[in-house]
């Protein structure tokens, strides 16, 4: 059995010091050790996007990253970004456009869309589709999701 390693990480603005197994994935650490259940575990191969989080400002698949790789990093989960109100307008657009149904993909989709919107401007529908292409949704057919992201981008650009 591998020995535990000490992990120093900031998650949603809170310093965390925990002992972790060397092969524990970041999503498992977030969900099981910290009790933050917004990042979902779907495919465990990095292709569905349900586990999307932000590490030092970069969108990553937390099922592909080991927790210990986040040593000294700033990790933002859907719970942390939501608490900041950083994408309340995006959330409202998801509701207005019926861009969520079962909700399983929603946290990862919103994290991914938020990263695109932070770049500013009004991305085209094809740019939006390309940006969210790594996030699977089996319920909506994507049109409503693209509508919500486009609506948010246009509103932000108008202000």
PDB file of C-alpha atoms in Angstrom:
ATOM      1  CA  UNK A   1       0.000   0.000   0.000  1.00  0.00           C
ATOM      2  CA  UNK A   2       1.350   3.404  -0.983  1.00  0.00           C
ATOM      3  CA  UNK A   3       1.923   5.895   1.772  1.00  0.00           C
ATOM      4  CA  UNK A   4      -0.262   8.971   2.022  1.00  0.00           C
ATOM      5  CA  UNK A   5       1.044  12.319   0.841  1.00  0.00           C
ATOM      6  CA  UNK A   6       0.244  15.723   2.283  1.00  0.00           C
ATOM      7  CA  UNK A   7      -1.699  17.941  -0.090  1.00  0.00           C
ATOM      8  CA  UNK A   8      -1.806  21.719   0.336  1.00  0.00           C
ATOM      9  CA  UNK A   9      -4.447  23.182  -1.965  1.00  0.00           C
ATOM     10  CA  UNK A  10      -6.893  26.059  -1.992  1.00  0.00           C
ATOM     11  CA  UNK A  11     -10.411  25.020  -2.970  1.00  0.00           C
ATOM     12  CA  UNK A  12     -12.986  27.735  -3.505  1.00  0.00           C
ATOM     13  CA  UNK A  13     -10.884  30.182  -1.524  1.00  0.00           C
ATOM     14  CA  UNK A  14     -10.399  27.865   1.461  1.00  0.00           C
ATOM     15  CA  UNK A  15      -6.969  26.465   2.293  1.00  0.00           C
ATOM     16  CA  UNK A  16      -7.041  22.691   2.593  1.00  0.00           C
ATOM     17  CA  UNK A  17      -4.336  20.463   4.046  1.00  0.00           C
ATOM     18  CA  UNK A  18      -5.173  16.778   3.706  1.00  0.00           C
ATOM     19  CA  UNK A  19      -3.454  13.431   3.480  1.00  0.00           C
ATOM     20  CA  UNK A  20      -4.232  11.799   0.151  1.00  0.00           C
ATOM     21  CA  UNK A  21      -3.366   8.555  -1.553  1.00  0.00           C
ATOM     22  CA  UNK A  22      -0.938   9.155  -4.427  1.00  0.00           C
ATOM     23  CA  UNK A  23      -3.420   7.733  -6.978  1.00  0.00           C
ATOM     24  CA  UNK A  24      -6.538   9.540  -5.732  1.00  0.00           C
ATOM     25  CA  UNK A  25      -8.124  11.595  -8.481  1.00  0.00           C
ATOM     26  CA  UNK A  26      -8.949  15.233  -7.928  1.00  0.00           C
ATOM     27  CA  UNK A  27     -12.679  14.656  -8.477  1.00  0.00           C
ATOM     28  CA  UNK A  28     -12.707  11.964  -5.790  1.00  0.00           C
ATOM     29  CA  UNK A  29     -10.853  14.278  -3.409  1.00  0.00           C
ATOM     30  CA  UNK A  30     -13.317  17.095  -4.096  1.00  0.00           C
ATOM     31  CA  UNK A  31     -16.394  14.905  -3.717  1.00  0.00           C
ATOM     32  CA  UNK A  32     -15.350  12.478  -0.988  1.00  0.00           C
ATOM     33  CA  UNK A  33     -12.876  14.419   1.135  1.00  0.00           C
ATOM     34  CA  UNK A  34     -14.405  17.894   0.844  1.00  0.00           C
ATOM     35  CA  UNK A  35     -18.058  16.927   0.351  1.00  0.00           C
ATOM     36  CA  UNK A  36     -18.478  19.148  -2.717  1.00  0.00           C
ATOM     37  CA  UNK A  37     -20.839  17.149  -4.916  1.00  0.00           C
ATOM     38  CA  UNK A  38     -21.298  19.569  -7.844  1.00  0.00           C
ATOM     39  CA  UNK A  39     -18.459  18.057  -9.864  1.00  0.00           C
ATOM     40  CA  UNK A  40     -19.888  14.790 -11.122  1.00  0.00           C
ATOM     41  CA  UNK A  41     -18.121  11.583 -11.982  1.00  0.00           C
ATOM     42  CA  UNK A  42     -19.355  10.308 -15.320  1.00  0.00           C
ATOM     43  CA  UNK A  43     -17.088   8.498 -17.755  1.00  0.00           C
ATOM     44  CA  UNK A  44     -13.852   8.522 -15.710  1.00  0.00           C
ATOM     45  CA  UNK A  45     -11.973   8.924 -19.013  1.00  0.00           C
ATOM     46  CA  UNK A  46     -12.103  12.710 -19.441  1.00  0.00           C
ATOM     47  CA  UNK A  47     -14.515  12.713 -22.348  1.00  0.00           C
ATOM     48  CA  UNK A  48     -17.881  13.642 -20.800  1.00  0.00           C
ATOM     49  CA  UNK A  49     -16.926  16.870 -18.980  1.00  0.00           C
ATOM     50  CA  UNK A  50     -19.106  16.196 -15.925  1.00  0.00           C
ATOM     51  CA  UNK A  51     -16.086  16.573 -13.619  1.00  0.00           C
ATOM     52  CA  UNK A  52     -14.928  19.926 -15.034  1.00  0.00           C
ATOM     53  CA  UNK A  53     -13.226  22.249 -12.532  1.00  0.00           C
ATOM     54  CA  UNK A  54     -10.844  25.173 -12.799  1.00  0.00           C
ATOM     55  CA  UNK A  55      -7.249  24.758 -11.600  1.00  0.00           C
ATOM     56  CA  UNK A  56      -5.166  27.936 -11.521  1.00  0.00           C
ATOM     57  CA  UNK A  57      -7.532  29.498 -14.041  1.00  0.00           C
ATOM     58  CA  UNK A  58      -7.487  26.557 -16.472  1.00  0.00           C
ATOM     59  CA  UNK A  59     -10.436  24.275 -17.138  1.00  0.00           C
ATOM     60  CA  UNK A  60      -9.465  20.665 -16.403  1.00  0.00           C
ATOM     61  CA  UNK A  61     -11.101  17.271 -16.170  1.00  0.00           C
ATOM     62  CA  UNK A  62     -10.813  16.370 -12.494  1.00  0.00           C
ATOM     63  CA  UNK A  63     -11.179  12.660 -13.267  1.00  0.00           C
ATOM     64  CA  UNK A  64      -7.877  12.761 -15.181  1.00  0.00           C
ATOM     65  CA  UNK A  65      -5.898  14.803 -12.666  1.00  0.00           C
ATOM     66  CA  UNK A  66      -4.503  13.310  -9.496  1.00  0.00           C
ATOM     67  CA  UNK A  67      -5.274  15.265  -6.346  1.00  0.00           C
ATOM     68  CA  UNK A  68      -1.565  15.542  -5.536  1.00  0.00           C
ATOM     69  CA  UNK A  69      -1.020  17.279  -8.899  1.00  0.00           C
ATOM     70  CA  UNK A  70      -3.050  20.171  -7.488  1.00  0.00           C
ATOM     71  CA  UNK A  71      -0.351  20.772  -4.868  1.00  0.00           C
ATOM     72  CA  UNK A  72      -0.183  24.529  -4.215  1.00  0.00           C
ATOM     73  CA  UNK A  73      -2.915  25.279  -6.753  1.00  0.00           C
ATOM     74  CA  UNK A  74      -6.120  27.262  -6.600  1.00  0.00           C
ATOM     75  CA  UNK A  75      -9.066  25.012  -7.461  1.00  0.00           C
ATOM     76  CA  UNK A  76     -12.502  26.399  -8.225  1.00  0.00           C
ATOM     77  CA  UNK A  77     -15.498  24.086  -8.321  1.00  0.00           C
ATOM     78  CA  UNK A  78     -19.023  24.946  -9.397  1.00  0.00           C
ATOM     79  CA  UNK A  79     -19.858  25.605  -5.734  1.00  0.00           C
ATOM     80  CA  UNK A  80     -17.096  28.190  -5.376  1.00  0.00           C
ATOM     81  CA  UNK A  81     -17.812  30.040  -8.573  1.00  0.00           C
ATOM     82  CA  UNK A  82     -21.533  29.965  -7.817  1.00  0.00           C
ATOM     83  CA  UNK A  83     -20.934  31.476  -4.378  1.00  0.00           C
ATOM     84  CA  UNK A  84     -19.112  34.384  -6.042  1.00  0.00           C
ATOM     85  CA  UNK A  85     -22.094  35.037  -8.312  1.00  0.00           C
ATOM     86  CA  UNK A  86     -19.687  35.121 -11.260  1.00  0.00           C
ATOM     87  CA  UNK A  87     -22.129  33.553 -13.677  1.00  0.00           C
ATOM     88  CA  UNK A  88     -25.555  34.241 -12.288  1.00  0.00           C
ATOM     89  CA  UNK A  89     -26.523  35.631 -15.708  1.00  0.00           C
ATOM     90  CA  UNK A  90     -25.394  32.398 -17.384  1.00  0.00           C
ATOM     91  CA  UNK A  91     -27.390  30.329 -14.905  1.00  0.00           C
ATOM     92  CA  UNK A  92     -30.463  32.475 -15.557  1.00  0.00           C
ATOM     93  CA  UNK A  93     -30.008  32.032 -19.310  1.00  0.00           C
ATOM     94  CA  UNK A  94     -29.787  28.237 -18.851  1.00  0.00           C
ATOM     95  CA  UNK A  95     -33.121  28.345 -17.048  1.00  0.00           C
ATOM     96  CA  UNK A  96     -34.727  30.778 -19.510  1.00  0.00           C
ATOM     97  CA  UNK A  97     -33.666  28.710 -22.540  1.00  0.00           C
ATOM     98  CA  UNK A  98     -34.464  25.352 -20.869  1.00  0.00           C
ATOM     99  CA  UNK A  99     -30.821  24.390 -21.317  1.00  0.00           C
ATOM    100  CA  UNK A 100     -30.865  21.930 -18.452  1.00  0.00           C
ATOM    101  CA  UNK A 101     -33.009  18.934 -17.884  1.00  0.00           C
ATOM    102  CA  UNK A 102     -31.652  16.149 -15.696  1.00  0.00           C
ATOM    103  CA  UNK A 103     -28.858  18.471 -14.492  1.00  0.00           C
ATOM    104  CA  UNK A 104     -26.041  15.910 -14.481  1.00  0.00           C
ATOM    105  CA  UNK A 105     -23.959  17.717 -17.103  1.00  0.00           C
ATOM    106  CA  UNK A 106     -24.955  21.213 -16.011  1.00  0.00           C
ATOM    107  CA  UNK A 107     -22.125  22.022 -13.551  1.00  0.00           C
ATOM    108  CA  UNK A 108     -19.427  20.973 -16.017  1.00  0.00           C
ATOM    109  CA  UNK A 109     -21.225  22.655 -18.919  1.00  0.00           C
ATOM    110  CA  UNK A 110     -21.568  25.914 -16.978  1.00  0.00           C
ATOM    111  CA  UNK A 111     -17.904  25.824 -15.896  1.00  0.00           C
ATOM    112  CA  UNK A 112     -16.842  25.283 -19.511  1.00  0.00           C
ATOM    113  CA  UNK A 113     -19.192  27.952 -20.886  1.00  0.00           C
ATOM    114  CA  UNK A 114     -18.076  30.404 -18.232  1.00  0.00           C
ATOM    115  CA  UNK A 115     -14.461  29.982 -19.324  1.00  0.00           C
ATOM    116  CA  UNK A 116     -15.467  30.811 -22.899  1.00  0.00           C
ATOM    117  CA  UNK A 117     -17.460  33.858 -21.811  1.00  0.00           C
ATOM    118  CA  UNK A 118     -14.560  35.163 -19.717  1.00  0.00           C
ATOM    119  CA  UNK A 119     -12.677  35.667 -22.993  1.00  0.00           C
ATOM    120  CA  UNK A 120     -15.165  38.430 -23.826  1.00  0.00           C
ATOM    121  CA  UNK A 121     -16.866  39.285 -27.058  1.00  0.00           C
ATOM    122  CA  UNK A 122     -19.627  37.361 -28.772  1.00  0.00           C
ATOM    123  CA  UNK A 123     -18.473  33.962 -29.940  1.00  0.00           C
ATOM    124  CA  UNK A 124     -20.285  32.528 -32.944  1.00  0.00           C
ATOM    125  CA  UNK A 125     -22.612  29.577 -32.494  1.00  0.00           C
ATOM    126  CA  UNK A 126     -20.016  27.342 -34.128  1.00  0.00           C
ATOM    127  CA  UNK A 127     -17.343  28.647 -31.732  1.00  0.00           C
ATOM    128  CA  UNK A 128     -19.658  27.923 -28.802  1.00  0.00           C
ATOM    129  CA  UNK A 129     -20.321  24.415 -30.101  1.00  0.00           C
ATOM    130  CA  UNK A 130     -16.598  23.794 -30.537  1.00  0.00           C
ATOM    131  CA  UNK A 131     -15.834  25.063 -27.034  1.00  0.00           C
ATOM    132  CA  UNK A 132     -18.430  22.873 -25.306  1.00  0.00           C
ATOM    133  CA  UNK A 133     -17.796  19.851 -27.540  1.00  0.00           C
ATOM    134  CA  UNK A 134     -15.996  18.049 -24.718  1.00  0.00           C
ATOM    135  CA  UNK A 135     -19.068  18.182 -22.495  1.00  0.00           C
ATOM    136  CA  UNK A 136     -21.740  15.571 -23.136  1.00  0.00           C
ATOM    137  CA  UNK A 137     -25.430  16.147 -22.581  1.00  0.00           C
ATOM    138  CA  UNK A 138     -27.874  13.374 -23.301  1.00  0.00           C
ATOM    139  CA  UNK A 139     -31.043  15.345 -22.594  1.00  0.00           C
ATOM    140  CA  UNK A 140     -31.105  18.716 -24.334  1.00  0.00           C
ATOM    141  CA  UNK A 141     -29.731  18.210 -27.828  1.00  0.00           C
ATOM    142  CA  UNK A 142     -27.348  21.153 -27.247  1.00  0.00           C
ATOM    143  CA  UNK A 143     -29.378  23.807 -29.118  1.00  0.00           C
ATOM    144  CA  UNK A 144     -30.793  25.219 -25.887  1.00  0.00           C
ATOM    145  CA  UNK A 145     -27.333  25.205 -24.307  1.00  0.00           C
ATOM    146  CA  UNK A 146     -25.839  27.075 -27.256  1.00  0.00           C
ATOM    147  CA  UNK A 147     -28.802  29.503 -27.100  1.00  0.00           C
ATOM    148  CA  UNK A 148     -28.142  30.183 -23.400  1.00  0.00           C
ATOM    149  CA  UNK A 149     -24.431  30.792 -23.906  1.00  0.00           C
ATOM    150  CA  UNK A 150     -25.047  33.005 -26.923  1.00  0.00           C
ATOM    151  CA  UNK A 151     -27.706  34.997 -25.040  1.00  0.00           C
ATOM    152  CA  UNK A 152     -25.336  35.561 -22.121  1.00  0.00           C
ATOM    153  CA  UNK A 153     -22.487  36.618 -24.422  1.00  0.00           C
ATOM    154  CA  UNK A 154     -24.720  39.131 -26.221  1.00  0.00           C
ATOM    155  CA  UNK A 155     -26.023  40.596 -22.977  1.00  0.00           C
ATOM    156  CA  UNK A 156     -22.508  40.934 -21.575  1.00  0.00           C
ATOM    157  CA  UNK A 157     -21.246  42.560 -24.760  1.00  0.00           C
ATOM    158  CA  UNK A 158     -24.103  45.067 -24.669  1.00  0.00           C
ATOM    159  CA  UNK A 159     -23.184  46.331 -21.192  1.00  0.00           C
TER     160      UNK A 159
END
